[in-house]
Amino acid sequence: MATASVPRTARPVVRASYVRRIFSADSLAQAIFLVCALAILAVTALLVWELWTKSSLSRDKFGLTFLTKTDWDPVAGNFGALPFIFGTLVTSAVALILAVPFGVGAAIFLAELAPPKASDAMTFLIELLAAVPSVIFGLIGIFVLVPMLNVVVPVLKDDVGLGIIPIFSGPFYGVSLLTAGVVLSVMVAPFIISVSREVLLAVPRDLREASLALGATRWETTWDVVVPYARRGIMGSVFLALARALGETMAVTMVVGNTPKIARSLLAPGYSIASVIANEFAEATSNLQVSTLIELGLVLFGLTIVLNGAARLLIMATAGKVSQ
Amino acid sequence: MRRDPGRLSFRRKAVNAIMLNVTGVCTLIAVGLLFFVLGYLFVKGGFSLNFDFFTKLPVPVGEMGGGMANALVGSAKVLLLATFIGVPIGFLAGVYLAEYAGTAFASAIRFVTDLLNGVPSIVIGIFAYAIIVIKIGFSTLAGGVALGVMMIPIALRSTEEFLRSVPVPLREGAMALGATKSRTILTVVIPAAIRGLISGMMLNLARVAGETAPLLFTALGNQFWSPGWKQPTATLPAMIYEYAKAPYEDWHRQAWAAGFVLLMLVLVVNITARSIVAGGFSHKQR
């Protein structure tokens, strides 16, 4: 191209420098950087493509009924995803019910009350808790939490009388939806704490000062002024936590009981989308089973994408710099 | 409407004191949980750990003893591969975003990266299964690809963040001296941010080192040494899972020992990485 557009009479120096500019180390470097940036788009697109095409067998056979059927019988080739969707949603809901009040409380303390140095030190420790691998939470779940709940739950159920509430009825074997929810709550709480703390710290100082100057107590200032201002960011942190809880595999698999049934009681064993993929994928006997498991992966992918997107928008709405 | 000012103020004070203390208790519980996890693994895992753990192969059911030497080497191989796949792509793309990209393109890439970062690890495992395992079978390679893909988003975001924190006048200085843009990045910007970049990569590695779910059906597992890159291999996290769910007392002991080793690795890398970057800020101000 370059040679064609340059007349023969042109000074060769100009042509050489033009060619050199095109192929210079500088633009070559830029091209490499750009290719890598585009590679991320390619990898993500390929991920979606593979999930979509590799689940076609299942999608063609079951259609949308896949999401509403309740039986899971690999031998008969009959697959329904509802028990797993149910288990995933229930364990995540339990996790949030436990972790949100607790996490927001801790975030308020760290952002509003603790001296900055102590706050930083404690946040550091809480963030280390977030770095603990999930399989280790599973280990503690199996060998510490399950025996502990085996002592505590019968007392609460029979002696305190919580057993008459339907969601706490029925026999308890240690592994259950409740157990998985408790383990998940410990795993997601650090996310809620550290993101909410940052959002609270981004609330302008004037607001606090104005409220205190009007005679509000420290708590009233926090609860009626600071928290409402940071409301959306806190919601964002909860969504992030939910996205993580939905996709969490190991800790749930180890304590949920792995039973594909829809139970009324939280004390009954259940199953989750991620757990069934982890347990059955390597041993799947038919192409159809692999395909259904991949479709479950697609469902999980869709759920987390929506939640993550919503979380990011909410956090950005409160404090632009926190989202980075 | 008048109320007794004394009583009202007492109630407000009481609510204030109670609620503030409750938030303090929440924080203490959160920090306490970390110490509980650490302490429990120290005691259970520390006592279960012995020299054999690092040097011997797993033994068949019924025999006592043995170790997880093959899982340690397997994990190291998988992580090495993951680093070679994830870090270069993420790093170079991060440089592009921080130094070249226009706002619209940059936010598009950033959006997709966050999306990829939010994908559950088990789904990334399915992806590695679809592109590698179907072709060459369960292997170290497949496990490395799965973890490598997981490393890309964080490598990108941390690179971008740390390069952006390098002051613009440094770049202007280099360019005023006649350096090209790529030379400026290579010899001025990256060296200025090097501590942050290294710590970002370490945190990234620590995060995927504990990943178990995507390895279950990519690296699979192996009771013996895995000779090359195309055979199934044992990995430390997958071994913990396998041993914890087995009904043998001696295997549980091994699981605790492995959990202890894994947790120590992850925490040491985390703390080191964070202290590197804490030192980096004073460096930058100079």
Coordinates of C-alpha atoms in Angstrom, one line a residue:
Chain A
M1 CA 0.0 0.0 0.0
A2 CA 2.7 2.4 1.1
T3 CA 4.8 1.8 -2.0
A4 CA 1.9 2.2 -4.4
S5 CA 0.9 5.6 -3.2
V6 CA 4.4 7.1 -3.2
P7 CA 5.6 8.3 -6.7
R8 CA 8.9 7.0 -8.0
T9 CA 10.4 10.5 -7.8
A10 CA 9.7 10.8 -4.0
R11 CA 12.8 10.9 -1.8
P12 CA 13.5 7.4 -0.6
V13 CA 14.2 8.8 2.9
V14 CA 10.6 9.7 3.4
R15 CA 9.4 6.3 2.3
A16 CA 11.8 4.5 4.6
S17 CA 10.8 6.6 7.6
Y18 CA 7.1 6.0 6.8
V19 CA 7.6 2.2 6.5
R20 CA 9.7 2.3 9.7
R21 CA 7.0 4.1 11.5
I22 CA 4.5 1.5 10.6
F23 CA 6.7 -1.3 11.7
S24 CA 8.5 0.5 14.5
A25 CA 8.9 -1.1 17.9
D26 CA 6.6 1.5 19.3
S27 CA 3.5 0.6 17.2
L28 CA 4.4 -3.1 17.4
A29 CA 4.2 -2.8 21.2
Q30 CA 0.9 -1.1 20.9
A31 CA -0.4 -3.8 18.7
I32 CA 0.6 -6.5 21.1
F33 CA -1.1 -4.7 24.0
L34 CA -4.2 -4.3 21.9
V35 CA -4.3 -7.9 20.8
C36 CA -4.2 -9.0 24.5
A37 CA -7.0 -6.6 25.3
L38 CA -9.0 -8.1 22.5
A39 CA -8.1 -11.6 23.6
I40 CA -10.2 -11.0 26.7
L41 CA -13.2 -10.3 24.6
A42 CA -12.5 -13.4 22.6
V43 CA -12.1 -15.6 25.7
T44 CA -15.4 -14.3 27.1
A45 CA -17.2 -14.8 23.8
L46 CA -15.7 -18.3 23.5
L47 CA -16.9 -19.1 27.0
V48 CA -20.5 -18.1 26.2
W49 CA -20.3 -19.9 22.9
E50 CA -19.0 -23.2 24.3
L51 CA -21.7 -23.1 27.1
W52 CA -24.4 -22.5 24.5
T53 CA -23.3 -25.0 21.9
K54 CA -22.3 -27.8 24.3
S55 CA -25.6 -27.6 26.1
S56 CA -27.6 -27.9 22.8
L57 CA -28.4 -31.6 23.3
S58 CA -30.1 -30.8 26.6
R59 CA -31.8 -27.6 25.4
D60 CA -33.2 -29.4 22.3
K61 CA -34.5 -32.3 24.3
F62 CA -36.1 -30.6 27.3
G63 CA -36.6 -27.0 26.3
L64 CA -37.8 -24.7 29.1
T65 CA -39.3 -27.6 31.0
F66 CA -35.7 -28.4 32.1
L67 CA -36.0 -25.5 34.5
T68 CA -39.3 -26.7 36.0
K69 CA -39.0 -30.4 36.2
T70 CA -38.1 -31.9 39.6
D71 CA -36.7 -35.4 38.8
W72 CA -33.1 -36.1 38.3
D73 CA -32.5 -39.6 37.0
P74 CA -29.3 -40.1 35.1
V75 CA -30.0 -43.9 34.5
A76 CA -33.4 -43.2 32.8
G77 CA -32.0 -40.1 31.1
N78 CA -34.6 -37.8 32.8
F79 CA -33.3 -34.5 34.0
G80 CA -34.9 -31.6 35.7
A81 CA -33.1 -28.6 37.2
L82 CA -35.6 -27.3 39.7
P83 CA -34.2 -29.1 42.9
F84 CA -30.8 -27.6 42.2
I85 CA -32.1 -24.1 41.4
F86 CA -34.2 -24.4 44.6
G87 CA -31.2 -25.5 46.7
T88 CA -28.9 -22.8 45.3
L89 CA -31.5 -20.0 46.0
V90 CA -32.4 -21.3 49.5
T91 CA -28.8 -21.7 50.7
S92 CA -27.9 -18.3 49.3
A93 CA -30.9 -16.7 50.9
V94 CA -30.0 -18.2 54.3
A95 CA -26.5 -17.0 53.9
L96 CA -27.7 -13.4 53.2
I97 CA -30.2 -13.4 56.0
L98 CA -27.4 -14.3 58.4
A99 CA -24.6 -12.3 56.8
V100 CA -26.2 -9.0 55.9
P101 CA -27.2 -7.6 59.3
F102 CA -24.0 -8.8 60.8
G103 CA -21.8 -7.6 57.9
V104 CA -23.4 -4.2 57.7
G105 CA -23.1 -3.8 61.5
A106 CA -19.4 -4.6 61.3
A107 CA -19.0 -2.2 58.4
I108 CA -20.7 0.6 60.4
F109 CA -18.3 0.0 63.3
L110 CA -15.2 0.0 61.0
A111 CA -16.3 3.1 59.1
E112 CA -17.9 5.2 61.8
L113 CA -16.6 4.3 65.2
A114 CA -13.2 2.5 65.2
P115 CA -10.1 4.7 65.2
P116 CA -8.6 4.7 61.7
K117 CA -5.6 2.5 62.5
A118 CA -7.6 -0.1 64.4
S119 CA -10.2 0.0 61.5
D120 CA -7.5 -0.7 58.9
A121 CA -6.0 -3.5 61.0
M122 CA -9.3 -5.2 61.5
T123 CA -10.3 -4.7 57.9
F124 CA -7.0 -6.4 56.9
L125 CA -7.8 -9.4 59.1
I126 CA -11.4 -9.6 57.7
E127 CA -10.0 -9.4 54.1
L128 CA -7.7 -12.3 55.0
L129 CA -10.8 -14.3 56.0
A130 CA -12.0 -13.7 52.4
A131 CA -8.8 -15.2 51.1
V132 CA -9.3 -18.5 52.9
P133 CA -9.9 -21.1 50.2
S134 CA -13.5 -22.4 50.1
V135 CA -12.4 -26.1 50.4
I136 CA -11.0 -25.1 53.9
F137 CA -14.4 -23.7 54.9
G138 CA -15.9 -27.0 53.7
L139 CA -13.4 -28.9 55.9
I140 CA -14.4 -26.9 58.9
G141 CA -18.0 -27.3 57.9
I142 CA -17.8 -31.1 57.9
F143 CA -15.7 -31.6 61.0
V144 CA -16.6 -28.7 63.2
L145 CA -19.9 -27.1 62.2
V146 CA -21.9 -30.3 61.5
P147 CA -21.1 -31.9 64.9
M148 CA -21.8 -28.6 66.6
L149 CA -25.2 -28.2 64.9
N150 CA -26.0 -31.8 65.7
V151 CA -25.9 -30.7 69.3
V152 CA -27.5 -27.2 69.0
V153 CA -30.3 -27.9 66.5
P154 CA -32.1 -30.7 68.4
V155 CA -32.1 -28.4 71.5
L156 CA -33.6 -25.5 69.6
K157 CA -36.0 -27.7 67.8
D158 CA -37.4 -29.8 70.6
D159 CA -36.6 -28.0 73.8
V160 CA -37.1 -24.4 72.7
G161 CA -39.9 -25.4 70.4
L162 CA -38.8 -24.0 67.1
G163 CA -39.7 -27.4 65.5
I164 CA -43.3 -26.3 65.1
I165 CA -42.3 -23.8 62.5
P166 CA -42.5 -25.7 59.2
I167 CA -39.1 -24.6 57.9
F168 CA -37.4 -26.0 61.1
S169 CA -39.4 -29.2 61.2
G170 CA -38.4 -32.8 60.3
P171 CA -35.3 -34.8 61.2
F172 CA -31.9 -33.3 61.2
Y173 CA -28.8 -35.2 60.2
G174 CA -26.2 -32.5 60.3
V175 CA -25.9 -32.0 56.6
S176 CA -28.6 -29.7 55.4
L177 CA -29.6 -26.6 53.5
L178 CA -29.3 -24.7 56.8
T179 CA -25.7 -25.9 57.4
A180 CA -24.7 -24.9 53.9
G181 CA -26.3 -21.5 54.4
V182 CA -24.3 -21.0 57.6
V183 CA -21.0 -21.8 56.0
L184 CA -21.8 -19.5 53.1
S185 CA -22.7 -16.7 55.4
V186 CA -19.2 -16.8 56.9
M187 CA -17.7 -16.9 53.4
V188 CA -19.6 -13.9 52.0
A189 CA -19.6 -11.7 55.1
P190 CA -16.1 -10.4 54.4
F191 CA -17.3 -9.1 51.0
I192 CA -20.2 -7.3 52.6
I193 CA -18.0 -5.8 55.3
S194 CA -15.2 -4.6 53.1
V195 CA -17.3 -3.1 50.3
S196 CA -19.9 -1.6 52.6
R197 CA -17.1 0.0 54.7
E198 CA -15.6 1.6 51.7
V199 CA -19.0 2.9 50.6
L200 CA -19.7 4.3 54.1
L201 CA -16.2 6.0 54.2
A202 CA -17.1 7.7 50.9
V203 CA -20.1 9.5 52.5
P204 CA -19.3 13.2 52.7
R205 CA -18.1 14.3 56.1
D206 CA -20.4 17.4 56.1
L207 CA -23.5 15.2 56.4
R208 CA -22.3 13.7 59.6
E209 CA -21.2 17.0 61.0
A210 CA -24.5 18.6 60.2
S211 CA -26.5 15.8 61.8
L212 CA -24.4 15.9 64.9
A213 CA -24.6 19.7 65.1
L214 CA -28.4 19.3 65.1
G215 CA -28.2 17.2 68.2
A216 CA -28.6 13.8 66.8
T217 CA -26.7 11.0 68.7
R218 CA -23.9 9.1 67.0
W219 CA -26.2 6.2 66.2
E220 CA -29.0 8.4 64.9
T221 CA -26.5 10.1 62.6
T222 CA -25.2 6.8 61.3
W223 CA -28.6 5.1 60.9
D224 CA -30.7 8.0 59.7
V225 CA -28.1 10.0 57.7
V226 CA -25.0 8.0 56.7
V227 CA -26.6 4.6 56.0
P228 CA -29.4 6.0 53.8
Y229 CA -26.9 8.0 51.8
A230 CA -24.8 4.9 51.2
R231 CA -27.9 2.6 50.8
R232 CA -27.4 1.8 47.2
G233 CA -23.7 0.9 47.7
I234 CA -24.6 -1.4 50.5
M235 CA -27.2 -3.0 48.3
G236 CA -24.4 -3.4 45.8
S237 CA -22.2 -5.2 48.3
V238 CA -25.1 -7.5 49.1
F239 CA -25.6 -8.3 45.4
L240 CA -21.9 -9.1 45.1
A241 CA -22.1 -11.4 48.1
L242 CA -25.2 -13.1 46.6
A243 CA -23.4 -13.6 43.3
R244 CA -20.6 -15.3 45.2
A245 CA -22.9 -17.4 47.3
L246 CA -24.7 -18.7 44.2
G247 CA -21.5 -19.8 42.5
E248 CA -19.8 -21.2 45.5
T249 CA -19.2 -24.9 45.0
M250 CA -16.9 -26.7 47.4
A251 CA -18.1 -25.5 50.8
V252 CA -21.7 -26.2 49.8
T253 CA -21.0 -29.6 48.3
M254 CA -19.3 -30.7 51.5
V255 CA -22.2 -29.9 53.9
V256 CA -25.4 -29.7 51.9
G257 CA -26.2 -33.4 51.8
N258 CA -26.3 -33.7 48.0
T259 CA -29.9 -34.9 47.7
P260 CA -31.8 -33.7 44.7
K261 CA -35.1 -33.1 46.5
I262 CA -37.2 -30.0 47.2
A263 CA -37.8 -30.1 50.9
R264 CA -40.0 -27.9 53.0
S265 CA -37.6 -27.8 55.9
L266 CA -34.2 -26.0 56.0
L267 CA -33.1 -29.0 58.2
A268 CA -33.4 -31.4 55.3
P269 CA -30.5 -32.1 52.9
G270 CA -30.6 -30.5 49.5
Y271 CA -28.4 -29.9 46.5
S272 CA -27.2 -26.9 44.5
I273 CA -26.4 -26.2 40.9
A274 CA -22.7 -25.8 41.4
S275 CA -22.6 -28.9 43.7
V276 CA -24.2 -31.2 41.1
I277 CA -21.8 -30.0 38.4
A278 CA -18.9 -30.7 40.7
N279 CA -20.1 -34.1 41.7
E280 CA -21.4 -35.6 38.5
F281 CA -19.4 -33.9 35.7
A282 CA -16.3 -36.2 35.8
E283 CA -18.5 -39.3 36.2
A284 CA -21.3 -38.4 33.8
T285 CA -22.2 -41.5 31.8
S286 CA -24.0 -40.1 28.8
N287 CA -23.6 -37.2 26.5
L288 CA -27.0 -36.1 27.5
Q289 CA -26.0 -35.9 31.1
V290 CA -22.9 -33.9 30.3
S291 CA -25.1 -31.6 28.2
T292 CA -27.6 -31.1 31.0
L293 CA -24.8 -30.3 33.5
I294 CA -23.4 -27.7 31.0
E295 CA -26.9 -26.2 30.7
L296 CA -26.9 -25.9 34.5
G297 CA -23.6 -24.1 34.2
L298 CA -25.3 -21.8 31.7
V299 CA -28.1 -21.1 34.1
L300 CA -25.6 -20.3 36.9
F301 CA -23.6 -18.1 34.5
G302 CA -26.8 -16.1 33.6
L303 CA -27.8 -15.7 37.3
T304 CA -24.4 -14.4 38.4
I305 CA -24.0 -12.1 35.3
V306 CA -27.3 -10.4 36.1
L307 CA -26.4 -10.0 39.8
N308 CA -22.9 -8.7 39.2
G309 CA -24.1 -6.2 36.7
A310 CA -26.8 -4.9 39.1
A311 CA -24.2 -4.8 41.9
R312 CA -21.8 -2.8 39.9
L313 CA -24.4 -0.2 38.8
L314 CA -25.6 0.2 42.4
I315 CA -22.1 0.7 43.8
M316 CA -21.2 3.1 41.0
A317 CA -24.4 5.1 41.8
T318 CA -23.2 5.7 45.3
A319 CA -19.6 6.3 45.0
G320 CA -17.8 6.3 41.6
K321 CA -14.4 5.6 43.0
V322 CA -15.4 2.6 45.0
S323 CA -16.3 0.6 42.0
Q324 CA -12.8 0.6 40.6
Chain B
M1 CA -46.7 17.8 71.5
R2 CA -44.5 17.7 74.5
R3 CA -42.8 14.7 75.9
D4 CA -40.8 14.4 79.0
P5 CA -37.4 15.5 77.7
G6 CA -35.5 13.6 80.3
R7 CA -37.0 10.2 79.4
L8 CA -36.7 10.7 75.7
S9 CA -33.1 11.6 75.9
F10 CA -32.5 8.6 78.1
R11 CA -34.1 6.4 75.5
R12 CA -32.0 7.9 72.8
K13 CA -28.9 7.5 74.7
A14 CA -29.7 3.9 75.5
V15 CA -30.4 3.1 71.8
N16 CA -27.2 4.9 70.9
A17 CA -25.1 2.9 73.4
I18 CA -26.7 -0.5 72.6
M19 CA -26.5 -0.2 68.8
L20 CA -23.0 1.1 68.8
N21 CA -21.9 -1.8 71.0
V22 CA -23.8 -4.3 68.8
T23 CA -21.8 -3.1 65.7
G24 CA -18.6 -3.6 67.7
V25 CA -19.6 -7.1 68.6
C26 CA -20.3 -7.8 64.9
T27 CA -16.8 -6.7 64.1
L28 CA -15.3 -8.8 66.9
I29 CA -17.1 -11.9 65.7
A30 CA -15.9 -11.3 62.1
V31 CA -12.3 -11.0 63.3
G32 CA -12.8 -13.8 65.8
L33 CA -13.9 -16.1 62.9
L34 CA -10.6 -15.6 61.2
F35 CA -8.7 -16.5 64.4
F36 CA -10.9 -19.5 64.9
V37 CA -10.3 -20.8 61.4
L38 CA -6.5 -20.2 61.8
G39 CA -6.3 -21.6 65.2
Y40 CA -8.3 -24.7 64.4
L41 CA -6.2 -25.5 61.3
F42 CA -3.0 -24.8 63.3
V43 CA -4.0 -27.3 66.0
K44 CA -5.6 -29.9 63.9
G45 CA -3.4 -29.6 60.8
G46 CA -0.2 -28.8 62.5
F47 CA -0.3 -31.9 64.6
S48 CA -1.4 -34.0 61.6
L49 CA 1.6 -32.8 59.6
N50 CA 4.8 -34.8 59.3
F51 CA 7.7 -35.1 57.0
D52 CA 6.2 -37.9 55.0
F53 CA 3.4 -35.5 53.9
F54 CA 5.9 -33.7 51.7
T55 CA 7.9 -36.6 50.4
K56 CA 5.6 -39.7 50.1
L57 CA 2.9 -40.7 47.7
P58 CA -0.7 -41.4 49.0
V59 CA -1.1 -44.9 50.2
P60 CA -4.1 -47.2 49.4
V61 CA -7.0 -47.4 51.7
G62 CA -6.3 -49.3 54.9
E63 CA -2.6 -48.5 55.1
M64 CA -1.5 -45.8 57.5
G65 CA 0.8 -43.0 56.6
G66 CA 1.8 -41.8 53.2
G67 CA 1.8 -38.2 52.0
M68 CA 0.8 -35.9 49.2
A69 CA 4.0 -35.2 47.4
N70 CA 2.4 -35.7 44.1
A71 CA -0.4 -33.3 44.9
L72 CA 2.1 -30.6 45.9
V73 CA 4.0 -31.0 42.6
G74 CA 0.7 -31.2 40.7
S75 CA -0.5 -28.0 42.2
A76 CA 2.8 -26.3 41.4
K77 CA 2.6 -27.4 37.8
V78 CA -1.0 -26.3 37.4
L79 CA -0.3 -22.9 39.0
L80 CA 2.8 -22.4 36.9
L81 CA 0.8 -23.1 33.7
A82 CA -2.0 -20.8 34.9
T83 CA 0.5 -18.0 35.5
F84 CA 2.0 -18.4 32.1
I85 CA -1.5 -18.2 30.5
G86 CA -3.3 -15.7 32.7
V87 CA -0.6 -13.2 33.7
P88 CA 0.8 -12.1 30.3
I89 CA -2.6 -11.6 28.7
G90 CA -4.0 -9.8 31.7
F91 CA -0.9 -7.7 32.2
L92 CA -0.5 -6.6 28.6
A93 CA -4.2 -5.9 28.3
G94 CA -4.0 -3.9 31.5
V95 CA -1.1 -1.8 30.0
Y96 CA -3.2 -1.1 27.0
L97 CA -6.2 0.0 29.1
A98 CA -4.1 2.2 31.3
E99 CA -1.9 3.8 28.6
Y100 CA -3.6 3.7 25.3
A101 CA -7.3 3.0 25.2
G102 CA -9.9 5.7 24.7
T103 CA -12.6 5.9 27.3
A104 CA -15.4 4.0 25.4
F105 CA -13.2 1.1 24.4
A106 CA -11.6 0.9 27.8
S107 CA -14.9 0.8 29.6
A108 CA -16.1 -1.9 27.2
I109 CA -13.1 -4.1 28.0
R110 CA -13.4 -3.3 31.7
F111 CA -17.1 -4.3 31.7
V112 CA -16.3 -7.6 30.0
T113 CA -13.4 -8.2 32.4
D114 CA -15.7 -7.7 35.4
L115 CA -18.2 -10.0 33.8
L116 CA -15.5 -12.7 33.4
N117 CA -14.3 -12.1 37.0
G118 CA -17.9 -12.7 38.2
V119 CA -18.2 -16.0 36.5
P120 CA -18.3 -18.8 39.1
S121 CA -15.2 -20.9 39.0
I122 CA -17.1 -24.1 38.3
V123 CA -18.4 -22.6 35.1
I124 CA -14.8 -21.7 34.1
G125 CA -14.1 -25.4 34.8
I126 CA -16.8 -26.4 32.3
F127 CA -15.2 -24.0 29.8
A128 CA -11.7 -25.7 30.2
Y129 CA -13.5 -29.1 29.9
A130 CA -15.1 -28.0 26.6
I131 CA -12.0 -26.7 25.0
I132 CA -9.3 -29.0 26.4
V133 CA -10.6 -32.1 28.1
I134 CA -12.8 -33.1 25.2
K135 CA -9.8 -33.1 22.9
I136 CA -6.9 -34.4 25.0
G137 CA -8.6 -35.8 28.2
F138 CA -8.2 -34.9 31.9
S139 CA -4.8 -33.3 32.3
T140 CA -2.5 -30.9 34.0
L141 CA -2.9 -28.7 30.9
A142 CA -6.7 -28.5 31.3
G143 CA -6.4 -27.6 35.0
G144 CA -3.8 -24.9 34.1
V145 CA -6.1 -23.4 31.4
A146 CA -9.0 -23.3 33.8
L147 CA -7.0 -21.4 36.5
G148 CA -5.3 -19.3 33.9
V149 CA -8.6 -18.0 32.6
M150 CA -9.5 -17.2 36.1
M151 CA -6.3 -15.2 36.6
I152 CA -6.8 -12.9 33.5
P153 CA -9.4 -10.5 34.9
I154 CA -7.6 -9.8 38.2
A155 CA -4.2 -9.5 36.4
L156 CA -5.8 -6.9 34.1
R157 CA -7.5 -4.9 36.8
S158 CA -4.6 -4.8 39.1
T159 CA -2.2 -3.8 36.3
E160 CA -4.4 -1.1 35.1
E161 CA -5.0 0.3 38.6
F162 CA -1.3 0.4 39.6
L163 CA -0.2 1.9 36.2
R164 CA -2.8 4.6 36.6
S165 CA -1.4 5.5 40.0
V166 CA 1.9 6.4 38.4
P167 CA 2.0 10.3 38.1
V168 CA 1.6 11.7 34.6
P169 CA 4.6 14.0 34.9
L170 CA 6.9 11.0 34.9
R171 CA 5.6 10.0 31.5
E172 CA 5.8 13.5 30.2
G173 CA 9.4 13.7 31.4
A174 CA 10.4 10.6 29.6
M175 CA 8.6 11.7 26.4
A176 CA 10.2 15.1 26.5
L177 CA 13.5 13.4 26.5
G178 CA 12.6 11.8 23.2
A179 CA 11.5 8.4 24.4
T180 CA 8.8 6.7 22.4
K181 CA 5.6 5.8 24.1
S182 CA 6.4 2.1 24.4
R183 CA 9.9 2.9 25.7
T184 CA 8.4 5.3 28.3
I185 CA 6.0 2.6 29.5
L186 CA 8.7 0.0 29.6
T187 CA 11.5 2.0 31.3
V188 CA 9.6 4.5 33.4
V189 CA 6.0 3.7 34.1
I190 CA 6.3 -0.1 34.8
P191 CA 9.4 0.3 37.0
A192 CA 7.6 3.0 39.0
A193 CA 4.7 0.7 39.6
I194 CA 6.6 -2.5 40.0
R195 CA 5.8 -3.2 43.6
G196 CA 2.1 -2.9 43.1
L197 CA 2.3 -5.1 40.0
I198 CA 4.2 -7.8 41.8
S199 CA 1.9 -7.8 44.7
G200 CA -1.1 -7.8 42.4
M201 CA 0.2 -10.9 40.7
M202 CA 0.9 -12.6 44.1
L203 CA -2.6 -12.0 45.3
N204 CA -4.0 -13.3 42.1
L205 CA -1.9 -16.5 42.4
A206 CA -3.0 -16.9 46.0
R207 CA -6.6 -16.6 45.0
V208 CA -6.5 -19.4 42.4
A209 CA -4.2 -21.6 44.4
G210 CA -7.1 -22.5 46.7
E211 CA -9.5 -23.1 43.8
T212 CA -10.9 -26.6 43.8
A213 CA -14.1 -26.7 41.8
P214 CA -12.7 -26.2 38.3
L215 CA -10.0 -28.8 38.9
L216 CA -12.3 -31.6 39.8
F217 CA -13.1 -32.3 36.1
T218 CA -10.1 -30.9 34.4
A219 CA -7.0 -32.0 36.4
L220 CA -9.2 -34.8 37.8
G221 CA -6.8 -36.4 40.4
N222 CA -4.2 -39.1 40.5
Q223 CA -2.9 -41.4 43.2
F224 CA 0.5 -41.5 41.6
W225 CA 3.0 -39.1 40.0
S226 CA 1.7 -37.4 36.9
P227 CA 4.6 -37.6 34.4
G228 CA 3.9 -34.9 31.8
W229 CA 1.3 -32.2 31.0
K230 CA -1.3 -34.4 29.3
Q231 CA -2.1 -36.8 32.1
P232 CA -4.5 -36.4 35.0
T233 CA -2.8 -35.0 38.1
A234 CA -3.4 -34.7 41.8
T235 CA -3.7 -31.2 43.2
L236 CA -3.7 -30.1 46.8
P237 CA -7.2 -28.5 47.0
A238 CA -8.8 -31.4 45.2
M239 CA -7.0 -33.9 47.4
I240 CA -8.4 -32.1 50.5
Y241 CA -11.9 -32.5 49.2
E242 CA -11.4 -36.1 48.2
Y243 CA -9.9 -37.0 51.6
A244 CA -12.4 -35.0 53.7
K245 CA -15.4 -36.8 52.2
A246 CA -13.9 -40.3 52.5
P247 CA -14.9 -42.3 55.6
Y248 CA -11.4 -43.1 56.9
E249 CA -10.0 -41.5 60.0
D250 CA -6.4 -41.5 58.7
W251 CA -7.5 -39.7 55.5
H252 CA -9.2 -37.0 57.6
R253 CA -5.9 -36.5 59.4
Q254 CA -4.2 -36.1 56.0
A255 CA -7.0 -33.7 54.8
W256 CA -6.3 -31.5 57.8
A257 CA -2.6 -31.5 57.2
A258 CA -3.2 -30.6 53.5
G259 CA -5.6 -27.9 54.6
F260 CA -3.0 -26.5 56.9
V261 CA -0.3 -26.4 54.2
L262 CA -2.7 -24.8 51.7
L263 CA -4.0 -22.1 54.2
M264 CA -0.4 -21.2 55.3
L265 CA 0.7 -20.8 51.6
V266 CA -2.3 -18.6 50.8
L267 CA -2.0 -16.5 53.9
V268 CA 1.8 -16.0 53.7
V269 CA 1.5 -15.0 50.0
N270 CA -1.4 -12.6 50.9
I271 CA 0.4 -11.0 53.8
T272 CA 3.7 -10.7 51.8
A273 CA 1.9 -9.1 48.9
R274 CA 0.1 -6.6 51.0
S275 CA 3.3 -5.6 52.8
I276 CA 5.1 -5.1 49.5
V277 CA 2.5 -2.7 48.3
A278 CA 2.3 -0.9 51.6
G279 CA 6.0 -0.1 51.2
G280 CA 5.4 0.9 47.6
F281 CA 3.4 4.0 48.4
S282 CA 6.3 5.7 50.2
H283 CA 8.5 4.8 47.3
K284 CA 6.1 6.5 44.9
Q285 CA 5.9 9.8 46.8
R286 CA 9.7 10.3 46.7

